[in-house]
mmCIF file of C-alpha atoms in Angstrom:
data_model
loop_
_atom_site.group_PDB
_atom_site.id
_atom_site.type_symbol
_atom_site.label_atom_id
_atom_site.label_comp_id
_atom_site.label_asym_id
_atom_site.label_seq_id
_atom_site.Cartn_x
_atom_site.Cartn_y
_atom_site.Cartn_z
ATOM 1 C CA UNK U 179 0.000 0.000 0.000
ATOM 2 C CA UNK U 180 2.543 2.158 1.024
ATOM 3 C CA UNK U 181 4.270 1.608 -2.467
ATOM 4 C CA UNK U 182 0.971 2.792 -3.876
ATOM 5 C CA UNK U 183 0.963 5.918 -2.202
ATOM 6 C CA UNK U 184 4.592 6.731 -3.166
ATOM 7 C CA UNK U 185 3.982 5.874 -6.393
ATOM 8 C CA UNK U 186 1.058 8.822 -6.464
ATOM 9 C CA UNK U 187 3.064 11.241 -4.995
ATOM 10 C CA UNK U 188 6.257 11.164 -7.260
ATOM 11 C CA UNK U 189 3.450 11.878 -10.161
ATOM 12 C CA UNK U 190 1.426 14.745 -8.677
ATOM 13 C CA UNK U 191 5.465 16.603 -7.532
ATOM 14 C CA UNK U 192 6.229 16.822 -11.891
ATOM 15 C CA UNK U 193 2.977 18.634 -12.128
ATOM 16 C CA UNK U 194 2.738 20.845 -9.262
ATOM 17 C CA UNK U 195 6.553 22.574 -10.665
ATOM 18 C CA UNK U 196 4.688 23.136 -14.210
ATOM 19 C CA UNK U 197 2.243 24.603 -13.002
ATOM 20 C CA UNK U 198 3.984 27.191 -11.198
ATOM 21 C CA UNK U 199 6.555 27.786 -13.990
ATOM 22 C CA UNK U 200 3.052 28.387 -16.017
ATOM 23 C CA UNK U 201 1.886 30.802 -13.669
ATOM 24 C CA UNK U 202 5.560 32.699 -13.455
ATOM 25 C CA UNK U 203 5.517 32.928 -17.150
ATOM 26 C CA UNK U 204 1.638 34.645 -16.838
ATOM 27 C CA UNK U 205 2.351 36.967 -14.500
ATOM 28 C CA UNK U 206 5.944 37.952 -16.235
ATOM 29 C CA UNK U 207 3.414 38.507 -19.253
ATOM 30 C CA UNK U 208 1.176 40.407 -17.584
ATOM 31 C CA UNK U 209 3.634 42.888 -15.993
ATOM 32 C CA UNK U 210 5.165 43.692 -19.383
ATOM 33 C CA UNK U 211 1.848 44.390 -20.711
ATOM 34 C CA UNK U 212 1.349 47.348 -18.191
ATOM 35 C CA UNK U 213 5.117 48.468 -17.962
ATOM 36 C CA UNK U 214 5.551 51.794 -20.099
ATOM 37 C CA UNK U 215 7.163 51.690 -24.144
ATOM 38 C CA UNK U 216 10.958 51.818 -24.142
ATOM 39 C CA UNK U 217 12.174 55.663 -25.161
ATOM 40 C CA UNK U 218 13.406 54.947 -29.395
ATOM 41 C CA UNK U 219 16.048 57.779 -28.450
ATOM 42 C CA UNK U 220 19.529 56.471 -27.608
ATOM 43 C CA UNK U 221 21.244 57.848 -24.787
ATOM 44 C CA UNK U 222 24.708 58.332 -23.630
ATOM 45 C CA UNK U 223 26.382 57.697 -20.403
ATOM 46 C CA UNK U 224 27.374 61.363 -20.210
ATOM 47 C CA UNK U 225 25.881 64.912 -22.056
ATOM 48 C CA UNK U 226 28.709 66.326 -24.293
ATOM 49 C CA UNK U 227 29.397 69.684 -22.339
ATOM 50 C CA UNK U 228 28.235 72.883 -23.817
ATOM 51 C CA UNK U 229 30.191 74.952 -26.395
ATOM 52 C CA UNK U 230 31.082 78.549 -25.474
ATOM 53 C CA UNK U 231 29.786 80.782 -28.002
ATOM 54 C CA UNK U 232 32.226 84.154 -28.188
ATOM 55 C CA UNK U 233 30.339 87.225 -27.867
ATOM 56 C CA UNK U 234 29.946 89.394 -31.545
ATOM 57 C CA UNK U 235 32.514 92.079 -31.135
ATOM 58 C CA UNK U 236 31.056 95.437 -30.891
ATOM 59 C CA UNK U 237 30.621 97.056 -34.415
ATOM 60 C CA UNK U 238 33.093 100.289 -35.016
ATOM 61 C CA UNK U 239 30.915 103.054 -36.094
ATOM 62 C CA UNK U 240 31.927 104.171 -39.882
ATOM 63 C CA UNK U 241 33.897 106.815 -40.432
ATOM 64 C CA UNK U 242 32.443 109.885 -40.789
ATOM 65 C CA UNK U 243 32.356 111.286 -44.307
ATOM 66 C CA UNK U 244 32.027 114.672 -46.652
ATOM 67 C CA UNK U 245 32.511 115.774 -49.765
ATOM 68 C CA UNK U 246 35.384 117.524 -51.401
ATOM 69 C CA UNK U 247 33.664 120.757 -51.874
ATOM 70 C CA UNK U 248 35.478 121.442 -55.874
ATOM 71 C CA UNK U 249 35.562 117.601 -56.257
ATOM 72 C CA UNK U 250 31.966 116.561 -55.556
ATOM 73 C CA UNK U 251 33.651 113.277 -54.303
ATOM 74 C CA UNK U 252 33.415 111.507 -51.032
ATOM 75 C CA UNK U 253 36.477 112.370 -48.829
ATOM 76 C CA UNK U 254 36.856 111.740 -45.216
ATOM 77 C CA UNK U 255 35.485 114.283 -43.292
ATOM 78 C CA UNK U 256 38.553 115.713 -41.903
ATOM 79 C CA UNK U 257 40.262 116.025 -45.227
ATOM 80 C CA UNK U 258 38.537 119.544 -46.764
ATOM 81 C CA UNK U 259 39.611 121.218 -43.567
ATOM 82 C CA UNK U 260 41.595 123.821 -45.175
ATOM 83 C CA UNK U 261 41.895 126.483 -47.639
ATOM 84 C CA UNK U 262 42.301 126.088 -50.951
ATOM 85 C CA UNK U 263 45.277 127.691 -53.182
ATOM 86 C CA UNK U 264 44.995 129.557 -56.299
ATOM 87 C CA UNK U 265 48.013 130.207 -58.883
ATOM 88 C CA UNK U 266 48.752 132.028 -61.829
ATOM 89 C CA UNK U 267 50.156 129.156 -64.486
ATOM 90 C CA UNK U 268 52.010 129.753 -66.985
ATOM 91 C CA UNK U 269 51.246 128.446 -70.677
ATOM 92 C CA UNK U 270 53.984 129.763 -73.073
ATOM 93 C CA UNK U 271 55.637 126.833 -74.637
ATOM 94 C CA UNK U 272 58.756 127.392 -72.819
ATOM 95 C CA UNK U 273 56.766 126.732 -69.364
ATOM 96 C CA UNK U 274 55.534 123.624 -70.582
ATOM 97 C CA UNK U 275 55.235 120.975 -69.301
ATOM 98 C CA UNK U 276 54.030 122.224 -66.228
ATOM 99 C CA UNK U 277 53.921 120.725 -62.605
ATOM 100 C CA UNK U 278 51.105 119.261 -60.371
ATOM 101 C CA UNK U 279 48.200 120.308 -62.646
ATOM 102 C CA UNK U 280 46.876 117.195 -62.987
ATOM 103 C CA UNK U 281 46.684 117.359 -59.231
ATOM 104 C CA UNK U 282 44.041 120.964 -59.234
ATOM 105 C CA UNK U 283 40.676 120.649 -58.563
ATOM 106 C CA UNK U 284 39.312 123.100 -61.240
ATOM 107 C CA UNK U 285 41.857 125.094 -63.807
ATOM 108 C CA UNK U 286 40.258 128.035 -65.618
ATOM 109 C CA UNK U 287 42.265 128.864 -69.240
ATOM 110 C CA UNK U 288 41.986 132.502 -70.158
ATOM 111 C CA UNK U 289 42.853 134.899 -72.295
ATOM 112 C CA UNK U 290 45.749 136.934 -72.189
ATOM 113 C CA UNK U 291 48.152 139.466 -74.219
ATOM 114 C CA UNK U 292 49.509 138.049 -77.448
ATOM 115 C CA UNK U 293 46.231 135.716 -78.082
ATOM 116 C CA UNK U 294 48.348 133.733 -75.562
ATOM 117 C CA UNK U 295 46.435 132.172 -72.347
ATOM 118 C CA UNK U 296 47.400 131.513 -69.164
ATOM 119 C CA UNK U 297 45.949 129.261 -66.322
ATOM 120 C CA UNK U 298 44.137 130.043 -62.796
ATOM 121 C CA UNK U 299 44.224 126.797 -61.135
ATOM 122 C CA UNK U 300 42.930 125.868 -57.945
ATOM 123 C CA UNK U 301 44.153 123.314 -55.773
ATOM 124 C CA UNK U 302 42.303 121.906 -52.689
ATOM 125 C CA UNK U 303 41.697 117.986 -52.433
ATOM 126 C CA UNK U 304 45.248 117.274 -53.625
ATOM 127 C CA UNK U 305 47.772 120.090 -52.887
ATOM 128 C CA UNK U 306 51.728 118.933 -54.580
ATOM 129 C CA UNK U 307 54.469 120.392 -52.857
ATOM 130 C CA UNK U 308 55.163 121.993 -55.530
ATOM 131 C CA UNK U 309 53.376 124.057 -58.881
ATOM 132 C CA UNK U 310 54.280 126.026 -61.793
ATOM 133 C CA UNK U 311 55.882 127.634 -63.271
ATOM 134 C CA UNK U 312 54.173 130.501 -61.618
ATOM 135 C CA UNK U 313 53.449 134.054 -63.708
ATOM 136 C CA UNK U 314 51.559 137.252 -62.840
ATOM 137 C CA UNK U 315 48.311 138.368 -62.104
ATOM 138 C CA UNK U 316 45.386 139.726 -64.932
ATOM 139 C CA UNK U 317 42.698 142.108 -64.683
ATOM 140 C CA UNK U 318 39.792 139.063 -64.080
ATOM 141 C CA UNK U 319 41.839 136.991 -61.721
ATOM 142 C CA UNK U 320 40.173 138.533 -58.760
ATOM 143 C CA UNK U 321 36.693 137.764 -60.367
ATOM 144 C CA UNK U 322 37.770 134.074 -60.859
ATOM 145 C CA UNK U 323 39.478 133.759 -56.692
ATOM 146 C CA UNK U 324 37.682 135.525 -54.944
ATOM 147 C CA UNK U 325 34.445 132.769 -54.382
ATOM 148 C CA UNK U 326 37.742 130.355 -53.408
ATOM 149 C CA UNK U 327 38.657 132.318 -50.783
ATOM 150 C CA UNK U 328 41.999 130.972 -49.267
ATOM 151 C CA UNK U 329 45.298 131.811 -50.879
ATOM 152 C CA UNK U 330 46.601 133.187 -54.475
ATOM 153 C CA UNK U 331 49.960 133.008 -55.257
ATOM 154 C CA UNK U 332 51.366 134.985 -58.492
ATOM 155 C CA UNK U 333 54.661 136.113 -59.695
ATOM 156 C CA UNK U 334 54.071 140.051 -59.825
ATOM 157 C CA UNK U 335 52.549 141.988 -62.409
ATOM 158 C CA UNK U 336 51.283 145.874 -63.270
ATOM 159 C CA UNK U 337 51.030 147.817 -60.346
ATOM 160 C CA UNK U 338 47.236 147.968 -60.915
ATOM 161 C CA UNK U 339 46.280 144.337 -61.427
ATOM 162 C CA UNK U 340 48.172 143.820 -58.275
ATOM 163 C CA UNK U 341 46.867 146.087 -56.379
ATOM 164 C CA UNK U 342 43.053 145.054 -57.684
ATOM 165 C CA UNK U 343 44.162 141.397 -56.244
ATOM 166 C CA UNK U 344 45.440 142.712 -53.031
ATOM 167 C CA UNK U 345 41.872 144.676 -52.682
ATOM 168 C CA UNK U 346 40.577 141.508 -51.999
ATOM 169 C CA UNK U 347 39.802 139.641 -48.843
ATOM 170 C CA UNK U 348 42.390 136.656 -50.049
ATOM 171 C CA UNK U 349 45.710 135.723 -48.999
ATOM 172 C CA UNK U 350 48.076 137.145 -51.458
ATOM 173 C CA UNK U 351 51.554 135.235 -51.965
ATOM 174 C CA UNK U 352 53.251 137.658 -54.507
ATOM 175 C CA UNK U 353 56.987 136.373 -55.586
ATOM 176 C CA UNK U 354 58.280 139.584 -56.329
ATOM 177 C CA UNK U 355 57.916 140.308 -52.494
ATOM 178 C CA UNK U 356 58.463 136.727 -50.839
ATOM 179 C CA UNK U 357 61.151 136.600 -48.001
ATOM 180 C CA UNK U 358 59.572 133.598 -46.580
ATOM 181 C CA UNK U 359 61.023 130.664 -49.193
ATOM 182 C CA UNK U 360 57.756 129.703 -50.587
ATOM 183 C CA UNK U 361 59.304 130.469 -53.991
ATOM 184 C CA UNK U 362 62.291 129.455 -56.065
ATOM 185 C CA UNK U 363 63.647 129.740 -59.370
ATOM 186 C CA UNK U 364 64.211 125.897 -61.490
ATOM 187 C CA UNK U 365 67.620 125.942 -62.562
ATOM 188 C CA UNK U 366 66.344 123.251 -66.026
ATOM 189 C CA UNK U 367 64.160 125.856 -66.703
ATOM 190 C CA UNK U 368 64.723 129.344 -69.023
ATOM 191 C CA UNK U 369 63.519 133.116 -67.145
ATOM 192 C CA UNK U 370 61.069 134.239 -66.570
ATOM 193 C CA UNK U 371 59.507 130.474 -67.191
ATOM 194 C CA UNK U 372 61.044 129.284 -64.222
ATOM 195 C CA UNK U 373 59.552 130.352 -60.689
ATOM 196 C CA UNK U 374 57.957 127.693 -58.872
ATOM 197 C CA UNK U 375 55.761 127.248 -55.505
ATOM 198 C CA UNK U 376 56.036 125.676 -52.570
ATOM 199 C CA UNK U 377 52.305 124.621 -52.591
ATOM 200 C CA UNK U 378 52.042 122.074 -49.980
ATOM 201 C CA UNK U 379 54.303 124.208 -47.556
ATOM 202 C CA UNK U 380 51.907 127.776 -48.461
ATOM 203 C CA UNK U 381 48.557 125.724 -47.109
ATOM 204 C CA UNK U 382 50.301 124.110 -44.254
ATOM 205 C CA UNK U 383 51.384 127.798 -42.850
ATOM 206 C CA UNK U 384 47.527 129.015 -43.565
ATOM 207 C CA UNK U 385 45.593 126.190 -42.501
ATOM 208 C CA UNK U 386 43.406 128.392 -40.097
ATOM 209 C CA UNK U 387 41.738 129.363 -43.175
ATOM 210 C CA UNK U 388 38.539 128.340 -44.125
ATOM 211 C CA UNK U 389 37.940 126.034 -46.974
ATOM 212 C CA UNK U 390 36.035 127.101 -49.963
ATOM 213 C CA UNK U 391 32.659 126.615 -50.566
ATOM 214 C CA UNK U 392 31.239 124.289 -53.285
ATOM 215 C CA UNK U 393 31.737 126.095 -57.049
ATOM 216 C CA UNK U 394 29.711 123.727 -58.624
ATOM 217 C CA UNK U 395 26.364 121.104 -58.089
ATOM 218 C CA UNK U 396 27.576 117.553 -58.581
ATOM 219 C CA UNK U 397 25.688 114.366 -60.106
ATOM 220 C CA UNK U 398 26.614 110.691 -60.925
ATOM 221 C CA UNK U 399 29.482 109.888 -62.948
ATOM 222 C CA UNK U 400 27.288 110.515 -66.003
ATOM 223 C CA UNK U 401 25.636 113.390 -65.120
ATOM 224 C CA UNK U 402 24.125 114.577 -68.701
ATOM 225 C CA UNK U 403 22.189 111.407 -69.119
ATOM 226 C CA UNK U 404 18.527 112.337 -68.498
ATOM 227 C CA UNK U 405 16.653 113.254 -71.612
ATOM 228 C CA UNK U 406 15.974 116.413 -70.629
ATOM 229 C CA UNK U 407 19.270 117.633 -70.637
ATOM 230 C CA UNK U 408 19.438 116.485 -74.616
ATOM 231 C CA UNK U 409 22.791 116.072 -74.403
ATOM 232 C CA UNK U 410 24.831 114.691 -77.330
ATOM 233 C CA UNK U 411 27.429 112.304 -77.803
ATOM 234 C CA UNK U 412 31.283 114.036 -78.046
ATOM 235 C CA UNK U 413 34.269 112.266 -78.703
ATOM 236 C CA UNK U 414 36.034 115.567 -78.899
ATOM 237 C CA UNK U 415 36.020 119.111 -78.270
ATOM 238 C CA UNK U 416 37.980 121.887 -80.074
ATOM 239 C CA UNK U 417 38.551 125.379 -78.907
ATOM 240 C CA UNK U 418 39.577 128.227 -80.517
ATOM 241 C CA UNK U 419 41.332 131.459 -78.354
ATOM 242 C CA UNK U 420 43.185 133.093 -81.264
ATOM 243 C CA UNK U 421 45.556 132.202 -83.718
ATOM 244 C CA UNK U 422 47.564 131.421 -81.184
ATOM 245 C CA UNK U 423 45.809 128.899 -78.639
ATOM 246 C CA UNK U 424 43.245 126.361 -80.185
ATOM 247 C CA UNK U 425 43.613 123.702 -77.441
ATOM 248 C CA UNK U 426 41.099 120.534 -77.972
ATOM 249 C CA UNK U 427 40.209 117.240 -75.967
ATOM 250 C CA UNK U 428 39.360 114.183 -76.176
ATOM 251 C CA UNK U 429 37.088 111.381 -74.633
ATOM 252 C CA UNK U 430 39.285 108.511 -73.311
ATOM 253 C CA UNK U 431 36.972 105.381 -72.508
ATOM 254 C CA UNK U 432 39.431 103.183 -70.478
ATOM 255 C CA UNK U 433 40.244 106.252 -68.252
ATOM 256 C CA UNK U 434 37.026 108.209 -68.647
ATOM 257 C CA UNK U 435 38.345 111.030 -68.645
ATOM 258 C CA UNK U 436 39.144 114.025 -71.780
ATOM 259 C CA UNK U 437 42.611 113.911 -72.587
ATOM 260 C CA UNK U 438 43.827 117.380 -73.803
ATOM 261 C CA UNK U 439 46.029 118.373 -76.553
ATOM 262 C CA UNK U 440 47.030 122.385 -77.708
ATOM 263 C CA UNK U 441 47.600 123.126 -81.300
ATOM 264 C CA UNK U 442 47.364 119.514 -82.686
ATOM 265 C CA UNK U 443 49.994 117.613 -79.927
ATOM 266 C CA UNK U 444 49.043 115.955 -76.673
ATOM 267 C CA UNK U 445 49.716 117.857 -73.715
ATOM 268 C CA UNK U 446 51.136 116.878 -70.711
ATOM 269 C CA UNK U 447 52.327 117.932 -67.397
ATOM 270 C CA UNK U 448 56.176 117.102 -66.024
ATOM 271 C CA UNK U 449 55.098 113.922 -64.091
ATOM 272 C CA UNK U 450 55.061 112.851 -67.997
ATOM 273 C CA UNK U 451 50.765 111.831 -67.825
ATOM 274 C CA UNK U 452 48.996 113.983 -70.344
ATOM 275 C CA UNK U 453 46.520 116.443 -69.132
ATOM 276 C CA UNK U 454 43.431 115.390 -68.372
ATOM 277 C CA UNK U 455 40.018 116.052 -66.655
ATOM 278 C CA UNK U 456 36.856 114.253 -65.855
ATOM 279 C CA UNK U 457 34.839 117.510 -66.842
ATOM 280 C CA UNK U 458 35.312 120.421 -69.683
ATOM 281 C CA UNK U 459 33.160 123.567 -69.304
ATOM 282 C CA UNK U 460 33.359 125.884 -72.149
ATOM 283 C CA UNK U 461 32.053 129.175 -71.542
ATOM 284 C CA UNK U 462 31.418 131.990 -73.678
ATOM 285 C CA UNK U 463 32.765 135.371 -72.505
ATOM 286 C CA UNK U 464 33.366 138.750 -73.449
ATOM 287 C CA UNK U 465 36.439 140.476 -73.372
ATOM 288 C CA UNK U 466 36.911 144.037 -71.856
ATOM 289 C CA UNK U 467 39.971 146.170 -73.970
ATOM 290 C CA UNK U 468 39.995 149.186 -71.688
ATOM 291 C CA UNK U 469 43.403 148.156 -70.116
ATOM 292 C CA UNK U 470 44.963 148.321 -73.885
ATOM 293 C CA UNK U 471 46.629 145.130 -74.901
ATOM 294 C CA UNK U 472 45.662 143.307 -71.565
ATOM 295 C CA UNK U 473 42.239 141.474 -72.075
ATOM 296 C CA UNK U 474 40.408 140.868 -69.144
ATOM 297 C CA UNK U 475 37.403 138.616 -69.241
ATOM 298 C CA UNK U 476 34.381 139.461 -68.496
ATOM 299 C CA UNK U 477 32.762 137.424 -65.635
ATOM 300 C CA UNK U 478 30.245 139.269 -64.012
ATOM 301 C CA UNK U 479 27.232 138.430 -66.126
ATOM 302 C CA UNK U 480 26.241 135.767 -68.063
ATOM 303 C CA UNK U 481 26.444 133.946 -71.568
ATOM 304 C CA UNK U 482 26.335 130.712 -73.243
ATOM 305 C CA UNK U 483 27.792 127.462 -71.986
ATOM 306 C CA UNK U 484 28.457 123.670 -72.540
ATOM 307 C CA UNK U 485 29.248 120.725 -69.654
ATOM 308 C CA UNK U 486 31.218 118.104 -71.453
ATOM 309 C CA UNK U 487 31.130 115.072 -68.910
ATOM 310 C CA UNK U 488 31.156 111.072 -69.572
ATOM 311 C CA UNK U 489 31.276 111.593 -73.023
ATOM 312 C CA UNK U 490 28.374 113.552 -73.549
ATOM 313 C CA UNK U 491 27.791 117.456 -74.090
ATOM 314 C CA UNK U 492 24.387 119.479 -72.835
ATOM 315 C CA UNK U 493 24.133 123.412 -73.905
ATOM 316 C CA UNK U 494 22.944 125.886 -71.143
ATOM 317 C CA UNK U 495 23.287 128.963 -69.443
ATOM 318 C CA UNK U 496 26.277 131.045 -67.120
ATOM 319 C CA UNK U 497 25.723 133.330 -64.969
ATOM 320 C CA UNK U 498 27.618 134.974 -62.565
ATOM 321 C CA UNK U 499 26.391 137.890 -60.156
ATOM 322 C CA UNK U 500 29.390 139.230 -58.190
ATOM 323 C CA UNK U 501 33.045 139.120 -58.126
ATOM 324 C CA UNK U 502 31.924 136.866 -54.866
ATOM 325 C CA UNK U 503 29.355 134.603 -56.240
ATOM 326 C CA UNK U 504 30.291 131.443 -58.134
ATOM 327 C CA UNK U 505 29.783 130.928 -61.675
ATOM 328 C CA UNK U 506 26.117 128.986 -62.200
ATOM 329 C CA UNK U 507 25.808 126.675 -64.833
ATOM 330 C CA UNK U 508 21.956 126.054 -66.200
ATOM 331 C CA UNK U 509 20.543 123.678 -68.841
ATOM 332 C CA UNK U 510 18.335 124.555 -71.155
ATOM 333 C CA UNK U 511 15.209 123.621 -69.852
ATOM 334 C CA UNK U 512 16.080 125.521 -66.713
ATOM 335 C CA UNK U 513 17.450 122.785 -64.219
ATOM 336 C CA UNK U 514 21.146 123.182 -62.778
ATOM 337 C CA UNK U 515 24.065 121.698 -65.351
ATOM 338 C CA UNK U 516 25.623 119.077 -62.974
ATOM 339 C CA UNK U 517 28.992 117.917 -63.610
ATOM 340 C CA UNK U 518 30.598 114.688 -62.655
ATOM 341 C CA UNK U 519 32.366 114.444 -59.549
ATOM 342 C CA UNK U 520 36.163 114.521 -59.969
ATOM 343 C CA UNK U 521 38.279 117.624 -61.778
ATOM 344 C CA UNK U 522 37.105 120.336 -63.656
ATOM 345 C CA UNK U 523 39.120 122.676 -66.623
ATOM 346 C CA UNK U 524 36.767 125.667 -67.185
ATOM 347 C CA UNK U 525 37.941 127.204 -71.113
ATOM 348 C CA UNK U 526 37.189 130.986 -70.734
ATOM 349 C CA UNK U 527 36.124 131.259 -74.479
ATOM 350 C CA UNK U 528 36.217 134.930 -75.881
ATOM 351 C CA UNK U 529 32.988 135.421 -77.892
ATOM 352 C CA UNK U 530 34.992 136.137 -81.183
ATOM 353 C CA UNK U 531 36.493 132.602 -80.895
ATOM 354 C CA UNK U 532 34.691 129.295 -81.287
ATOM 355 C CA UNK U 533 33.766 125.878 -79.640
ATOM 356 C CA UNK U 534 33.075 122.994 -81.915
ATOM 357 C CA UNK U 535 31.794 119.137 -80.357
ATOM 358 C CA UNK U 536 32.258 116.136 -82.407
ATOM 359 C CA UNK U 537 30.779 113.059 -81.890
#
């Protein structure tokens, strides 16, 4: 009997174990059912520390600008901040070539004794230490320095047109009465051809000055090219003075710019570049005989003009009121002639000469 009952028992043991290994594996079930979704995102052991960002540096402010009052162009604002310098230039062929005046702002050509002409240039965003060669003064001069201001420096001349220069409120530097060294004779050069400027060195010593005002209005670099304006293509301009002086110029593309020649040859300056400006302005003038074989231009009034800029030529207007007011250039339907900023030659055409534009 007792087998028997052993013999149950080691049968019901085999059964009891599944059944709890069943139930394990049910609840094991069940607790993963109700346990929360793994997160997809991988993580790391550690977080990669944060990168320092630098700071933007602080911005300089920009520089504070003007404009070059007989330029039109952007300068920086400390560079106008002194007077400009006008000089009597020689133009007799034994002068040439003459220094720095590539370097002047605006050069006015006029007519003097012998159907010869002479220059008035003005120097002011550029100044060389050193122009010339210098000569004396004419009747207009003061007409064309006086709305400068600043300093003229001239090598003499009659008693009167001195003394009609000295009248005025500017600087005078006369060579005949230097004792400072501003002036010196060239030795490579012939009398009276020869007298030349210390430029640089006369602004430096006058710098307490006040800079000139504006000559001019200013546009793009091609000014003429609204259609009001009608302004015509020119490839060159020729001038006629006298029998003497029929100086001409011509548009240069690659340097936009008119390249100048006088009586059929290119002209140029001692640096060895041939003259050249971004703007002609051909005026016609009358000219005053009343100091006998001295013309002086007549500027106080007004007459016909041209503005030759960028290749193109619009007619207008001059007009000038006072020895102390600029020169006012007008188109012909009445708005202001601009010119294009950069450097000016203004040809002081007598009314019995001529001005002829090609295209």
């Amino acid at each position: 009997m007792s087998g028997d009952v052993l013999g149950r028992g080691a049968t019901r043991a085999p059964l009891a174990l599944a059944s709890l290994v069943a139930l394990g594996s049910l609840v094991v079930a069940a607790l993963a059912a109700c346990s929360p979704a793994p997160d997809p995102t991988p993580t790391t052991a550690t977080e990669a520390p944060a990168v320092a960002r630098p700071m933007p540096a602080e911005v300089p402010a920009p520089a504070p600008v003007a404009f070059a009052p007989l330029r039109g162009t952007i300068v920086d604002s400390a560079s106008p901040a002194h007077p400009s310098i006008a000089v009597k230039i020689d133009d007799h062929e034994a002068a040439r070539p003459q220094i720095g005046l590539n370097r002047a702002d605006i050069v006015f050509e006029e007519l003097v004794e012998g159907g010869l002409t002479r220059y008035a240039a003005v120097w002011h965003s550029d100044v060389p230490d050193e122009v010339g060669p210098v000569r004396s003064i004419r009747p207009m001069d003061p007409d064309i320095v006086v709305p400068f201001g600043g300093l003229v420096a001239y090598s003499g001349g009659q008693e009167q047109f001195v003394s009609m220069m000295q009248d005025t409120p500017i600087v005078n530097l006369v060579f005949d009465y230097d004792d400072t060294g501003l002036f010196h004779r060239a030795d490579d050069r012939p009398s009276p051809h020869d007298v030349i400027l210390a430029a640089r060195e006369a602004v430096d010593r006058h710098v307490d000055l006040a800079p000139p005002a504006a000559q001019f209005a200013y546009g793009s670099t091609d000014p003429l090219a609204p259609a009001g304006f009608a302004a015509q293509p020119t490839g060159r301009i020729d001038l006629v003075f006298s029998e003497e002086r029929f100086p001409s110029w011509e548009w240069d593309v690659p340097s936009a710019t008119w390249l100048r020649s006088q009586e059929g040859a290119p002209d140029h300056e001692a640096s060895g570049e041939r003259l050249r400006a971004t703007n002609v302005v051909a005026l016609r003038v009358e000219i005053d005989w009343s100091y006998g074989d001295v013309p002086r231009t007549v500027l106080v009034g007004s007459g016909e003009a041209w503005v030759s800029a960028a290749g193109r030529t619009a007619h207008g207007s001059w007009s000038k009121a006072s020895r102390e007011a600029p020169i006012v250039l007008t188109a012909a339907d009445g708005s202001p002639l601009r010119l294009a900023p950069g450097t000016t030659w203004v040809e002081l055409v007598p009314t019995d000469g001529s001005v002829t534009f090609t295209p």
